[in-house]
Amino acid sequence: SIAVAPVGAIGFLKVAVGIFGAPALAASSAGKAVLVVSLVALTAAPLLALARQSLSERLAYTTLAATAFVFAAAVLGAQSAVLGAALQLLAHGLAKTTLLMAAGTIETATGRRDVARLGGLGQRMPWTFASRGIAALSHPLASRGRSGSG
């Protein structure tokens, strides 16, 4: 889901802007429906992510939130919103790739998947946790909660 959701958002963005046109979609009832569903998903996904202890589950839910943001911005109709949606996809992809690699490195090296069990690993894996910290700062929905040191 982490790889497929952004691809769907790219497709939606291309169709919304290239075929329908952002202003026409914003004025339509379908655009308003997409906006409402996107805002509900944008609100619910981070809350669901915080309820999970697995790093990979948190990353999946935050991907849904980032994708919902793109859908919401695409149907607002403003050119700046569409540009923001495209830039969000780029930033999300870069940050999420780093977060996934860090999560994989942590799991491979330690066997730990849960956020609650990451305490103290920042000292054992300083480069991994430094990259994870930078990526988490650039992705405001990801890797929040009790993440240990680092």
GROMACS .gro file of C-alpha atoms in nm:
model
  150
    1SER     CA    1   0.000   0.000   0.000
    2ILE     CA    2   0.292   0.232   0.063
    3ALA     CA    3   0.403   0.216  -0.301
    4VAL     CA    4   0.061   0.193  -0.467
    5ALA     CA    5  -0.115   0.482  -0.291
    6PRO     CA    6   0.117   0.758  -0.424
    7VAL     CA    7   0.089   0.611  -0.775
    8GLY     CA    8  -0.288   0.641  -0.746
    9ALA     CA    9  -0.249   0.999  -0.627
   10ILE     CA   10  -0.028   1.081  -0.925
   11GLY     CA   11  -0.288   0.930  -1.157
   12PHE     CA   12  -0.569   1.121  -0.989
   13LEU     CA   13  -0.373   1.445  -1.007
   14LYS     CA   14  -0.304   1.396  -1.378
   15VAL     CA   15  -0.669   1.318  -1.455
   16ALA     CA   16  -0.806   1.595  -1.231
   17VAL     CA   17  -0.585   1.862  -1.382
   18GLY     CA   18  -0.517   1.732  -1.731
   19ILE     CA   19  -0.860   1.605  -1.831
   20PHE     CA   20  -1.119   1.781  -1.617
   21GLY     CA   21  -0.926   2.089  -1.516
   22ALA     CA   22  -0.885   2.180  -1.151
   23PRO     CA   23  -1.138   2.470  -1.151
   24ALA     CA   24  -1.407   2.260  -1.321
   25LEU     CA   25  -1.351   1.974  -1.080
   26ALA     CA   26  -1.364   2.209  -0.781
   27ALA     CA   27  -1.701   2.342  -0.894
   28SER     CA   28  -1.853   1.998  -0.949
   29SER     CA   29  -2.039   1.790  -0.692
   30ALA     CA   30  -1.792   1.506  -0.752
   31GLY     CA   31  -1.508   1.739  -0.656
   32LYS     CA   32  -1.685   1.837  -0.337
   33ALA     CA   33  -1.743   1.469  -0.253
   34VAL     CA   34  -1.375   1.390  -0.311
   35LEU     CA   35  -1.280   1.683  -0.088
   36VAL     CA   36  -1.502   1.562   0.198
   37VAL     CA   37  -1.375   1.203   0.176
   38SER     CA   38  -1.016   1.326   0.153
   39LEU     CA   39  -1.052   1.547   0.460
   40VAL     CA   40  -1.204   1.260   0.659
   41ALA     CA   41  -0.915   1.033   0.556
   42LEU     CA   42  -0.664   1.309   0.625
   43THR     CA   43  -0.800   1.336   0.978
   44ALA     CA   44  -0.848   0.966   1.051
   45ALA     CA   45  -0.526   0.821   0.907
   46PRO     CA   46  -0.281   0.993   1.147
   47LEU     CA   47  -0.500   0.898   1.443
   48LEU     CA   48  -0.503   0.537   1.328
   49ALA     CA   49  -0.126   0.554   1.278
   50LEU     CA   50  -0.072   0.672   1.634
   51ALA     CA   51  -0.277   0.378   1.760
   52ARG     CA   52  -0.035   0.132   1.595
   53GLN     CA   53   0.294   0.023   1.749
   54SER     CA   54   0.447  -0.131   1.437
   55LEU     CA   55   0.675   0.100   1.239
   56SER     CA   56   0.556  -0.039   0.906
   57GLU     CA   57   0.189   0.003   0.997
   58ARG     CA   58   0.250   0.363   1.102
   59LEU     CA   59   0.425   0.430   0.773
   60ALA     CA   60   0.134   0.279   0.579
   61TYR     CA   61  -0.126   0.494   0.755
   62THR     CA   62   0.080   0.809   0.712
   63THR     CA   63   0.105   0.731   0.342
   64LEU     CA   64  -0.275   0.726   0.330
   65ALA     CA   65  -0.282   1.066   0.499
   66ALA     CA   66  -0.031   1.213   0.256
   67THR     CA   67  -0.229   1.072  -0.037
   68ALA     CA   68  -0.551   1.216   0.103
   69PHE     CA   69  -0.380   1.555   0.121
   70VAL     CA   70  -0.295   1.531  -0.249
   71PHE     CA   71  -0.655   1.443  -0.337
   72ALA     CA   72  -0.789   1.732  -0.128
   73ALA     CA   73  -0.547   1.983  -0.279
   74ALA     CA   74  -0.620   1.864  -0.634
   75VAL     CA   75  -0.992   1.937  -0.602
   76LEU     CA   76  -0.953   2.282  -0.450
   77GLY     CA   77  -0.921   2.429  -0.796
   78ALA     CA   78  -0.636   2.672  -0.737
   79GLN     CA   79  -0.318   2.638  -0.936
   80SER     CA   80  -0.111   2.683  -0.620
   81ALA     CA   81  -0.299   2.395  -0.454
   82VAL     CA   82  -0.223   2.166  -0.747
   83LEU     CA   83   0.143   2.267  -0.737
   84GLY     CA   84   0.145   2.202  -0.362
   85ALA     CA   85  -0.007   1.858  -0.421
   86ALA     CA   86   0.264   1.772  -0.674
   87LEU     CA   87   0.539   1.894  -0.440
   88GLN     CA   88   0.380   1.697  -0.154
   89LEU     CA   89   0.410   1.380  -0.362
   90LEU     CA   90   0.778   1.446  -0.425
   91ALA     CA   91   0.859   1.531  -0.063
   92HIS     CA   92   0.652   1.241   0.065
   93GLY     CA   93   0.834   0.998  -0.164
   94LEU     CA   94   1.177   1.113  -0.053
   95ALA     CA   95   1.095   1.112   0.317
   96LYS     CA   96   0.903   0.785   0.306
   97THR     CA   97   1.185   0.607   0.122
   98THR     CA   98   1.428   0.709   0.394
   99LEU     CA   99   1.185   0.609   0.670
  100LEU     CA  100   1.122   0.268   0.512
  101MET     CA  101   1.494   0.203   0.473
  102ALA     CA  102   1.554   0.301   0.835
  103ALA     CA  103   1.268   0.078   0.953
  104GLY     CA  104   1.408  -0.211   0.750
  105THR     CA  105   1.757  -0.155   0.885
  106ILE     CA  106   1.628  -0.145   1.244
  107GLU     CA  107   1.425  -0.462   1.198
  108THR     CA  108   1.707  -0.648   1.023
  109ALA     CA  109   1.971  -0.549   1.279
  110THR     CA  110   1.763  -0.590   1.594
  111GLY     CA  111   1.446  -0.780   1.507
  112ARG     CA  112   1.244  -0.500   1.664
  113ARG     CA  113   0.932  -0.373   1.488
  114ASP     CA  114   0.746  -0.192   1.763
  115VAL     CA  115   0.797   0.175   1.837
  116ALA     CA  116   0.792   0.110   2.212
  117ARG     CA  117   1.097  -0.118   2.181
  118LEU     CA  118   1.323   0.135   2.006
  119GLY     CA  119   1.453   0.296   2.325
  120GLY     CA  120   1.833   0.309   2.338
  121LEU     CA  121   1.886   0.207   1.976
  122GLY     CA  122   1.990   0.557   1.878
  123GLN     CA  123   2.324   0.496   2.049
  124ARG     CA  124   2.373   0.160   1.875
  125MET     CA  125   2.264   0.284   1.531
  126PRO     CA  126   2.344   0.657   1.519
  127TRP     CA  127   2.346   0.693   1.138
  128THR     CA  128   2.020   0.508   1.096
  129PHE     CA  129   1.847   0.714   1.363
  130ALA     CA  130   1.997   1.040   1.232
  131SER     CA  131   1.856   0.971   0.886
  132ARG     CA  132   1.527   0.860   1.041
  133GLY     CA  133   1.511   1.181   1.243
  134ILE     CA  134   1.575   1.402   0.940
  135ALA     CA  135   1.315   1.214   0.736
  136ALA     CA  136   1.064   1.229   1.020
  137LEU     CA  137   1.109   1.605   1.046
  138SER     CA  138   1.043   1.640   0.675
  139HIS     CA  139   0.737   1.415   0.695
  140PRO     CA  140   0.520   1.564   0.970
  141LEU     CA  141   0.286   1.265   0.997
  142ALA     CA  142   0.544   0.992   1.026
  143SER     CA  143   0.727   0.831   1.315
  144ARG     CA  144   0.567   1.020   1.599
  145GLY     CA  145   0.522   0.880   1.945
  146ARG     CA  146   0.761   0.712   2.181
  147SER     CA  147   1.052   0.643   1.950
  148GLY     CA  148   1.338   0.612   2.195
  149SER     CA  149   1.657   0.806   2.173
  150GLY     CA  150   1.790   0.932   1.843
   0.00000   0.00000   0.00000
